XYZ file of C-alpha atoms in Angstrom:
683
model
C 127.641 115.825 207.804
C 128.727 113.911 210.889
C 126.524 110.940 209.971
C 128.533 110.498 206.749
C 131.778 111.086 208.661
C 131.376 108.532 211.450
C 132.093 105.304 209.491
C 135.209 106.877 207.959
C 136.249 108.291 211.329
C 136.068 104.825 212.860
C 138.014 103.160 210.056
C 140.594 105.966 210.122
C 140.979 105.610 213.889
C 141.282 101.807 213.811
C 143.548 101.504 210.782
C 145.576 104.523 211.845
C 146.061 103.121 215.332
C 146.959 99.716 213.945
C 149.516 101.147 211.529
C 150.728 103.620 214.148
C 151.325 100.849 216.687
C 153.398 98.954 214.152
C 155.488 102.045 213.359
C 155.875 102.791 217.078
C 157.149 99.274 217.726
C 159.535 99.536 214.771
C 160.929 102.863 215.995
C 161.110 101.819 219.655
C 162.894 98.575 218.816
C 165.515 100.373 216.713
C 166.029 103.021 219.403
C 166.460 100.395 222.147
C 168.849 98.484 219.898
C 170.998 101.584 219.391
C 170.246 101.625 215.660
C 168.849 105.134 215.230
C 170.711 105.431 211.930
C 168.295 102.876 210.501
C 165.207 105.014 211.281
C 165.172 106.686 207.822
C 164.670 103.230 206.340
C 161.501 102.828 208.423
C 160.157 106.219 207.354
C 160.978 105.436 203.719
C 158.819 102.313 203.901
C 156.042 104.297 205.599
C 156.151 106.990 202.879
C 156.002 104.311 200.197
C 152.909 102.775 201.825
C 151.192 106.176 202.081
C 152.015 107.005 198.450
C 150.703 103.643 197.292
C 147.467 104.052 199.273
C 146.776 107.561 197.943
C 147.557 106.445 194.397
C 145.201 103.501 194.800
C 142.430 105.875 195.891
C 143.066 108.101 192.861
C 142.911 105.133 190.508
C 139.595 104.014 191.994
C 138.120 107.507 191.676
C 139.162 108.255 188.113
C 138.596 104.744 186.819
C 134.996 104.838 188.024
C 134.468 108.282 186.477
C 135.464 106.953 183.039
C 132.789 104.257 183.015
C 129.188 104.406 181.873
C 126.481 104.820 184.495
C 125.623 101.112 184.520
C 129.279 100.110 184.639
C 129.904 102.573 187.481
C 127.185 100.892 189.520
C 128.646 97.445 188.859
C 132.215 98.610 189.573
C 131.216 100.348 192.794
C 129.131 97.400 193.945
C 131.957 94.932 193.352
C 134.450 97.077 195.265
C 131.950 97.490 198.104
C 131.875 93.698 198.473
C 135.687 93.596 198.427
C 135.829 96.366 201.049
C 133.466 94.417 203.317
C 135.664 91.328 202.963
C 138.813 93.302 203.841
C 137.226 95.055 206.802
C 135.799 91.801 208.161
C 139.173 90.069 207.882
C 140.877 93.058 209.528
C 138.428 93.035 212.440
C 139.039 89.349 213.198
C 142.804 89.545 212.645
C 143.278 92.524 214.945
C 141.083 91.020 217.649
C 143.363 87.961 217.727
C 146.660 89.782 217.250
C 146.345 92.871 219.488
C 148.041 91.292 222.511
C 150.972 89.761 220.575
C 151.449 92.489 217.972
C 154.454 94.130 219.615
C 156.359 90.880 220.069
C 155.793 89.796 216.471
C 157.001 93.105 215.052
C 160.072 93.194 217.316
C 161.043 89.741 216.097
C 160.776 90.848 212.458
C 162.804 94.012 213.131
C 165.531 92.067 214.895
C 165.813 89.804 211.868
C 165.826 92.780 209.504
C 168.668 94.498 211.394
C 171.045 91.745 210.326
C 170.224 92.314 206.644
C 170.402 95.202 204.214
C 168.483 98.489 204.168
C 165.984 97.179 201.648
C 164.716 94.523 204.053
C 163.862 97.077 206.754
C 162.195 99.339 204.184
C 160.170 96.379 202.965
C 159.227 95.402 206.529
C 157.798 98.823 207.350
C 156.189 99.114 203.900
C 154.347 95.804 204.206
C 153.378 96.488 207.826
C 151.756 99.830 206.983
C 150.736 99.276 203.352
C 147.977 96.799 204.070
C 146.233 99.203 206.433
C 146.641 102.008 203.918
C 145.100 100.070 201.042
C 142.206 98.928 203.235
C 141.621 102.523 204.339
C 141.672 103.848 200.750
C 139.200 101.209 199.578
C 136.819 101.711 202.498
C 136.978 105.512 202.159
C 136.178 105.307 198.454
C 133.250 103.024 199.185
C 131.797 105.188 201.971
C 132.218 108.369 199.901
C 130.342 106.729 197.044
C 127.552 105.640 199.399
C 127.343 109.172 200.863
C 127.421 110.684 197.325
C 129.958 113.249 198.543
C 133.558 113.150 199.710
C 133.854 116.041 202.177
C 132.186 114.255 205.102
C 133.992 110.905 204.734
C 137.374 112.581 204.159
C 136.914 114.856 207.178
C 135.925 111.872 209.327
C 138.894 109.802 208.174
C 141.257 112.731 208.740
C 139.978 113.219 212.295
C 140.351 109.487 212.976
C 143.926 109.409 211.678
C 144.912 112.465 213.729
C 143.450 110.949 216.885
C 145.200 107.647 216.128
C 148.521 109.477 215.741
C 148.027 111.214 219.101
C 147.195 107.919 220.803
C 150.272 106.239 219.314
C 152.459 109.121 220.457
C 151.029 108.804 223.957
C 151.694 105.071 224.012
C 155.221 105.550 222.697
C 156.034 108.226 225.283
C 154.437 106.113 228.048
C 152.028 108.924 229.023
C 148.976 106.917 228.003
C 147.739 103.415 228.718
C 144.963 101.820 226.673
C 143.539 98.332 226.880
C 143.976 97.735 223.162
C 142.337 94.319 223.222
C 139.140 95.865 224.525
C 139.449 98.849 222.168
C 139.759 96.701 219.051
C 136.947 94.428 220.239
C 134.476 97.291 220.760
C 135.344 99.140 217.563
C 135.352 95.835 215.690
C 131.767 95.149 216.765
C 130.674 98.589 215.501
C 132.531 98.085 212.215
C 130.785 94.759 211.658
C 127.410 96.556 211.753
C 128.690 99.320 209.441
C 130.131 96.721 207.057
C 126.696 95.055 206.859
C 125.304 98.357 205.561
C 128.131 98.674 203.031
C 127.358 95.133 201.868
C 123.677 96.028 201.394
C 124.642 99.173 199.466
C 127.055 97.164 197.305
C 124.412 94.570 196.483
C 122.043 97.366 195.453
C 124.742 98.809 193.171
C 125.242 95.408 191.564
C 121.495 95.193 190.974
C 121.416 98.640 189.386
C 124.434 97.628 187.307
C 122.396 94.616 186.062
C 124.971 92.195 187.512
C 122.501 90.761 190.034
C 118.740 90.250 189.568
C 115.866 91.475 191.734
C 116.422 95.211 191.403
C 112.689 95.918 191.414
C 111.644 93.263 193.951
C 111.364 95.235 197.186
C 111.213 93.732 200.663
C 109.677 96.975 201.930
C 109.040 100.533 200.773
C 108.638 102.995 203.621
C 109.299 106.082 201.493
C 105.689 107.152 201.864
C 105.757 107.072 205.677
C 109.396 107.804 206.585
C 110.703 111.351 206.274
C 113.921 111.058 204.254
C 115.064 114.476 205.488
C 114.634 113.762 209.201
C 117.624 113.447 211.512
C 116.971 109.797 212.294
C 116.585 108.855 208.627
C 119.766 110.731 207.742
C 121.584 109.007 210.616
C 120.491 105.513 209.570
C 121.345 106.117 205.933
C 124.683 107.815 206.647
C 126.024 105.407 209.276
C 124.286 102.098 208.586
C 123.241 102.502 204.918
C 119.682 101.557 205.866
C 117.297 103.212 203.420
C 113.478 103.515 203.432
C 113.351 101.242 200.365
C 115.370 98.010 200.179
C 115.228 94.968 197.927
C 114.943 91.405 199.185
C 118.549 90.747 198.166
C 119.760 93.722 200.206
C 117.816 92.604 203.259
C 118.992 89.001 202.907
C 122.623 90.083 202.499
C 122.423 92.510 205.413
C 120.733 90.065 207.797
C 122.793 87.055 206.675
C 126.097 88.889 207.113
C 125.161 90.065 210.609
C 123.913 86.621 211.638
C 127.111 84.845 210.580
C 129.765 87.437 211.413
C 128.324 88.580 214.742
C 128.039 84.944 215.879
C 131.672 84.229 214.988
C 132.828 87.513 216.476
C 131.064 86.988 219.808
C 132.319 83.410 219.999
C 135.860 84.601 219.343
C 135.606 87.316 222.000
C 134.709 84.685 224.599
C 137.791 82.674 223.648
C 140.206 85.611 223.995
C 141.472 86.509 227.512
C 140.098 89.851 228.577
C 143.195 91.165 230.280
C 146.335 92.474 228.699
C 147.495 95.756 227.253
C 149.555 96.125 224.149
C 152.340 98.616 224.838
C 154.115 99.975 221.805
C 157.510 100.584 223.391
C 160.108 98.090 224.549
C 160.325 97.888 228.367
C 163.685 98.958 229.860
C 166.084 96.248 230.954
C 165.918 95.476 234.694
C 169.608 96.275 235.169
C 169.334 99.545 233.308
C 171.914 98.477 230.721
C 171.310 99.366 227.115
C 170.198 96.660 224.728
C 172.975 94.999 222.795
C 173.386 95.829 219.128
C 172.572 92.701 217.107
C 175.509 91.142 215.380
C 175.828 91.675 211.665
C 177.145 94.090 209.106
C 177.315 97.821 209.768
C 174.123 99.711 208.960
C 173.948 100.650 205.320
C 173.651 104.359 204.638
C 170.281 104.868 202.941
C 170.452 106.222 199.430
C 169.172 109.770 199.194
C 167.052 109.045 196.126
C 165.208 106.122 197.711
C 162.537 108.176 199.589
C 161.847 110.200 196.440
C 161.580 107.065 194.339
C 159.181 105.206 196.623
C 156.797 108.174 196.621
C 157.159 109.024 192.928
C 156.793 105.525 191.497
C 153.248 104.803 192.862
C 152.148 108.309 191.881
C 153.513 107.905 188.340
C 151.889 104.495 187.975
C 148.569 105.902 189.216
C 148.861 108.789 186.774
C 149.480 106.337 183.949
C 146.392 104.301 184.873
C 144.255 107.452 185.117
C 145.532 108.687 181.771
C 144.696 105.374 180.133
C 141.258 105.401 181.791
C 140.524 108.864 180.362
C 141.457 108.788 176.709
C 141.560 112.309 175.308
C 140.561 112.912 171.706
C 143.483 113.739 169.499
C 143.646 117.006 167.618
C 142.356 115.242 164.496
C 139.207 114.165 166.376
C 137.834 117.686 166.666
C 134.332 117.586 165.183
C 133.263 120.313 162.773
C 129.815 121.899 163.034
C 128.136 123.893 160.286
C 124.899 124.192 158.381
C 126.322 122.222 155.452
C 128.957 119.916 156.924
C 128.019 118.469 160.300
C 130.317 115.953 161.978
C 133.417 116.223 159.780
C 136.300 114.524 161.591
C 134.019 112.201 163.558
C 135.257 108.617 163.799
C 133.984 105.705 165.852
C 135.043 106.444 169.464
C 136.105 103.904 172.056
C 133.479 102.894 174.639
C 133.539 104.921 177.859
C 133.540 108.581 178.799
C 134.495 110.742 175.830
C 135.264 114.439 175.503
C 134.370 115.702 172.017
C 135.694 119.085 170.871
C 132.962 120.738 168.818
C 134.118 123.567 166.515
C 131.561 125.678 164.652
C 133.024 126.302 161.187
C 129.799 127.819 159.845
C 128.391 131.336 159.956
C 125.360 130.643 162.175
C 124.849 129.732 165.807
C 123.865 126.069 165.993
C 122.396 123.508 168.334
C 124.508 120.348 168.383
C 123.288 116.894 169.415
C 124.998 113.517 169.679
C 122.176 111.154 168.728
C 121.197 107.593 167.960
C 120.082 108.061 164.329
C 117.704 105.093 164.502
C 115.618 106.601 167.310
C 116.835 110.237 167.471
C 117.574 109.694 171.179
C 120.031 112.293 172.498
C 123.254 111.307 174.312
C 124.629 114.830 174.707
C 124.047 118.357 173.475
C 125.460 121.848 173.193
C 123.067 124.771 172.955
C 123.995 127.932 171.103
C 127.432 127.099 169.684
C 128.461 130.405 168.110
C 130.366 130.656 164.804
C 134.139 130.240 165.163
C 133.946 128.932 168.730
C 134.938 125.575 170.199
C 133.281 123.872 173.152
C 133.594 120.445 174.721
C 130.752 117.961 174.810
C 131.217 115.138 177.308
C 129.211 111.954 176.821
C 129.431 108.303 177.822
C 129.639 105.976 174.837
C 128.697 102.285 174.831
C 127.757 99.772 172.178
C 125.437 101.304 169.594
C 125.124 103.670 166.646
C 126.034 107.359 166.897
C 125.767 110.440 164.700
C 125.896 114.227 165.015
C 122.945 116.487 164.307
C 123.565 120.196 163.750
C 120.610 122.592 163.729
C 121.522 126.152 162.631
C 119.497 129.053 163.962
C 118.129 129.737 160.455
C 118.322 126.590 158.420
C 117.565 122.916 158.198
C 119.063 120.242 160.416
C 122.060 118.349 159.068
C 122.893 114.847 160.314
C 126.335 113.312 159.962
C 127.202 109.841 158.748
C 126.541 107.272 161.477
C 129.318 105.254 163.117
C 129.048 101.974 164.961
C 130.624 101.374 168.382
C 131.100 97.766 169.429
C 130.403 96.302 172.846
C 127.421 96.021 175.140
C 124.754 98.715 175.198
C 124.410 100.851 178.311
C 124.844 104.527 177.445
C 121.970 106.688 178.675
C 120.025 108.563 176.020
C 116.942 110.767 176.219
C 114.181 110.216 173.705
C 113.459 113.533 171.956
C 110.283 115.496 172.613
C 108.567 117.631 169.998
C 105.878 120.295 170.243
C 103.462 117.721 168.862
C 104.295 115.374 171.766
C 103.448 118.111 174.257
C 100.299 119.227 172.456
C 98.008 116.675 174.112
C 99.309 117.265 177.674
C 99.085 121.017 177.122
C 95.475 120.724 175.939
C 94.561 118.617 178.988
C 96.251 121.095 181.325
C 94.434 124.041 179.747
C 91.135 122.272 180.331
C 92.086 121.838 183.989
C 93.053 125.517 184.312
C 89.895 126.725 182.580
C 87.754 124.724 184.982
C 89.741 126.089 187.918
C 89.352 129.657 186.675
C 85.570 129.230 186.490
C 85.614 128.146 190.129
C 87.937 131.040 190.982
C 85.520 133.589 189.484
C 82.663 132.191 191.549
C 84.675 132.214 194.771
C 86.158 135.688 194.350
C 82.646 137.059 193.735
C 81.506 135.345 196.920
C 84.433 136.917 198.789
C 83.551 140.345 197.387
C 79.908 139.902 198.399
C 80.965 138.948 201.961
C 83.031 142.093 202.326
C 80.372 144.332 200.768
C 77.850 142.938 203.292
C 80.296 143.461 206.173
C 80.543 139.727 206.999
C 84.285 139.752 207.687
C 84.400 136.441 209.581
C 82.795 134.691 206.630
C 85.087 136.634 204.309
C 88.183 135.202 206.054
C 87.018 131.621 205.439
C 86.013 132.390 201.849
C 89.316 134.191 201.246
C 91.264 131.014 202.066
C 89.033 128.876 199.845
C 89.406 131.268 196.893
C 93.153 131.677 197.382
C 93.731 127.914 197.514
C 91.776 127.606 194.264
C 94.118 130.072 192.591
C 97.249 128.454 194.060
C 96.252 125.036 192.709
C 96.366 126.384 189.129
C 100.153 126.573 189.087
C 100.637 130.308 188.684
C 104.448 130.135 188.720
C 106.819 132.492 186.927
C 104.219 134.489 185.035
C 101.968 131.712 183.781
C 99.066 134.165 183.687
C 101.135 137.111 182.435
C 100.229 140.430 184.115
C 97.137 138.993 185.785
C 99.266 137.083 188.289
C 100.750 140.313 189.687
C 97.291 141.839 190.020
C 95.688 138.754 191.586
C 98.472 137.339 193.789
C 101.143 140.044 193.915
C 103.245 140.769 197.007
C 104.151 144.164 198.462
C 107.886 143.476 198.053
C 109.602 146.363 196.275
C 106.583 148.697 196.273
C 107.423 152.183 197.602
C 104.483 152.171 199.991
C 104.729 148.532 200.998
C 101.392 147.086 202.130
C 99.821 150.547 201.836
C 100.943 151.134 198.240
C 98.159 151.792 195.749
C 99.561 149.121 193.432
C 99.360 146.421 196.120
C 96.198 144.556 195.077
C 94.714 141.090 195.005
C 94.567 138.259 197.507
C 97.439 139.382 199.734
C 96.139 142.955 199.947
C 92.763 141.631 201.123
C 94.512 139.215 203.472
C 96.391 142.081 205.089
C 93.183 144.032 205.608
C 91.121 141.107 206.925
C 93.727 140.078 209.504
C 94.800 143.588 210.537
C 91.420 145.040 211.502
C 90.672 147.003 208.352
C 87.004 147.910 207.844
C 84.731 146.374 205.232
C 84.340 149.781 203.613
C 88.115 150.045 203.156
C 88.328 146.593 201.569
C 85.228 146.772 199.361
C 86.983 148.314 196.360
C 89.978 145.948 196.556
C 87.691 142.906 196.757
C 85.669 144.033 193.744
C 88.883 144.619 191.793
C 90.051 141.058 192.611
C 86.745 139.634 191.352
C 87.046 141.676 188.153
C 90.663 140.574 187.611
C 89.701 136.910 188.099
C 86.956 137.295 185.506
C 89.394 139.042 183.164
C 91.900 136.213 183.511
C 89.246 133.632 182.758
C 88.344 135.471 179.568
C 91.943 136.073 178.491
C 93.507 132.704 179.314
C 92.313 130.762 176.228
C 94.003 133.390 174.063
C 97.225 133.735 176.060
C 100.460 132.427 174.588
C 101.416 129.302 176.514
C 104.691 127.899 175.193
C 104.515 124.069 175.301
C 108.128 123.961 176.543
C 107.003 125.846 179.667
C 104.773 122.980 180.749
C 107.594 120.698 182.054
C 109.145 123.690 183.835
C 106.012 124.213 185.925
C 106.371 120.733 187.421
C 109.457 122.001 189.241
C 108.858 125.730 189.549
C 105.541 125.624 191.447
C 107.117 123.875 194.438
C 110.286 125.927 194.053
C 108.124 128.999 194.665
C 106.483 127.194 197.567
C 109.805 126.517 199.276
C 111.005 130.062 198.671
C 107.889 131.952 199.714
C 105.136 129.966 201.449
C 107.387 127.790 203.618
C 109.446 130.784 204.744
C 106.373 132.816 205.689
C 107.429 135.521 203.234
C 103.972 135.766 201.651
C 102.016 135.640 204.924
C 100.101 138.869 205.494
C 98.461 137.720 208.722
C 96.318 134.695 207.872
C 98.965 132.095 208.761
C 97.859 130.082 205.739
C 101.271 129.326 204.207
C 100.862 125.579 204.641
C 97.354 125.708 203.187
C 98.782 127.387 200.082
C 101.629 124.857 199.973
C 99.013 122.102 200.016
C 97.231 123.708 197.040
C 100.537 124.107 195.196
C 101.246 120.410 195.734
C 97.834 119.599 194.218
C 98.698 121.738 191.194
C 102.048 119.962 190.780
C 100.358 116.575 190.902
C 97.937 117.658 188.192
C 100.833 118.696 185.969
C 102.573 115.376 186.497
C 99.363 113.558 185.678
C 99.190 115.134 182.216
C 102.939 114.568 181.653
C 102.953 110.977 182.919
C 102.596 109.418 179.479
C 105.765 111.185 178.289
C 107.796 110.707 181.477
C 107.223 107.007 182.108
C 109.085 105.610 179.078
C 111.934 108.116 179.496
C 112.521 107.619 183.220
C 110.595 104.582 184.541
C 111.818 105.053 188.116
C 111.162 108.786 188.345
C 107.408 108.922 188.838
C 107.205 106.149 191.479
C 109.856 108.035 193.442
C 108.077 111.364 192.969
C 104.737 109.817 193.940
C 106.276 108.524 197.168
C 107.825 111.946 197.849
C 104.460 113.641 197.222
C 102.667 111.253 199.558
C 105.229 111.938 202.284
C 104.885 115.715 201.918
C 101.082 115.435 201.783
C 101.077 113.496 205.053
C 103.208 116.160 206.741
C 100.959 118.958 205.480
C 97.841 117.070 206.583
C 99.260 116.837 210.103
C 99.235 120.664 210.231
C 95.582 120.862 209.112
C 93.104 120.976 212.002
C 89.473 121.197 210.933
C 89.193 124.457 209.016
C 92.462 125.859 210.342
C 96.149 125.367 209.546
C 99.202 125.709 211.780
C 101.046 128.903 210.748
C 104.569 128.329 209.470
C 105.978 130.506 212.256
C 104.391 128.297 214.916
C 105.786 125.024 213.658
C 108.284 123.384 215.967
C 111.871 123.150 214.653
C 111.548 119.411 214.018
C 108.213 119.718 212.180
C 109.496 122.642 210.097
C 112.644 120.683 209.212
C 110.590 117.673 208.151
C 108.365 119.721 205.825
C 111.318 121.618 204.357
C 113.247 118.365 203.920
C 110.350 116.583 202.228
C 109.769 119.544 199.884
C 113.466 119.757 199.063
C 113.645 116.036 198.344
C 110.609 116.249 196.077
C 112.156 119.192 194.238
C 115.407 117.281 193.792
C 113.582 114.280 192.343
C 111.537 116.560 190.058
C 114.622 118.383 188.746
C 115.194 116.004 185.765
C 111.692 116.651 184.354
C 112.554 119.836 182.367
C 115.577 118.153 180.746
C 113.708 114.942 179.989
C 110.899 116.819 178.241
C 112.904 119.620 176.648
C 111.900 120.336 173.071
C 115.012 119.736 170.985
C 115.268 121.114 167.481
C 115.276 118.507 164.742
C 114.718 120.625 161.669
């Protein structure tokens, strides 16, 4: 997305132009001095700086990946603060140095020409390396804030390409830019962006438990601001302003802007406004070539030097990455069987670990890495077949660990526990049993039974309307009855075959809407809104009433797997996004948003009965989901006018995008629920 790309584009353009100007001055000075043979030394230093910068970025990426979740937050937050410091220093330095940059570099090059090749290589390396390291650090930080790398990398690449073109134009004297003004304007924008990075870094440090106040919010606009809207995406992507911010974030953001902007504006007033920085050396007035500085003849660069300066940083980075990702030795493969679970397991080092699980038994097994004191699960493999080997990746911190193997037909076997030293911090999920879900399931069945009683009453009323020929009344009663059914969470066959009869769609039927097997609410909807007579709809309406009564009678005896209950919390709205919000189910009533509203009510009821299990396992999940639900509810309410609803097809593009975005965000935040409440075998 361009909003995630812009900060990286700006830093790529600025740092690329800064480094490119330095290289241009280096090259131009050597050319004017008649020392073209020394140019390879400049490019060797440039290659070394690029290799070092890319290696630094790789180290940051893979080092962070090897840490626990809490440590990753702390590591990322600390580097965000460092990145802000570097960017701020760069902004002020370049504002002061833009006009005198060329002269300073020429002086250094002239001095280097009288010395050996290594000095010129070092000059170009140091001149470009600082910009490269700053760029790598800022790119890593912005990619982490954006939670993806494609946008920031694309933005940085575009900025570097544009910077290269500008430097070429300056070098060839086909382009003139007031660089003082350019660096002043872009510096002001970067100061604002850096304030957002600082706020994001402080939040990371709070989530990493380095700084306090992680739950003390200055404001929470998540219930009134659409997180999926273009303006919200823009503010979050470019400025790192989020709908919810802590007091520490706000104080850091505002304090940084107050201090840095004041100093920056004061400095701008002190710097003369005129003056261009030109990368090339002006020709001598008499047209004579510049004299070659006195000193020893240019040293012929060694052919292996360019290879070495690129290879050494890459090899060092590879060494750091390898040390950051310790791989289990062959002897650390863990055996799994119904009689010997965990053979070969020794106390691992803290950090991200890759365990090789080999099933030596004769039965397929479930495998869990657990805390034996609480049975909390750190990682799992489902269905490990006999004779097969699969990897289980888990983050290990201070604590006690053991393996639990549960064969398909047999009792669970738990390995000997091992102790890992260090601070706690690895994330584990408390196990859920069928007994844990029994109470929520009972409460949900009571809710559904009550809803089915209401459904029977309302479908009979709808049938009576149609039998009496009161089609206008039937349309209103149809919507009421259908919303009742939708609020019961009939997702993915909850009501077995009754769902197809009561709320089936004509998709895939040979006759489409006229097929004899097309029955239920949508068949009546088609008839009511396409001018069909009461006589033609009488039989269908009576069948719907009979099917509703049949469902009410059958539901208490239907097999409802307790493990399906957490799935419904996600699947109901998944259906809503796929069918109601696309208009796919609309047979003429334009009531897709009304049904979506009923589906949201059903989801909230499910979460209410699951709240007791979810809160201790994910304390932040339900407050986030509640805010998402309130935001979606507000958007749906805005499409409800008296007894009517705006059809999905008549929503404006912006309104449709807001509803889709809010539903998608809610679905994303609900996605952990099935895993958190999955029934894991323990015996």
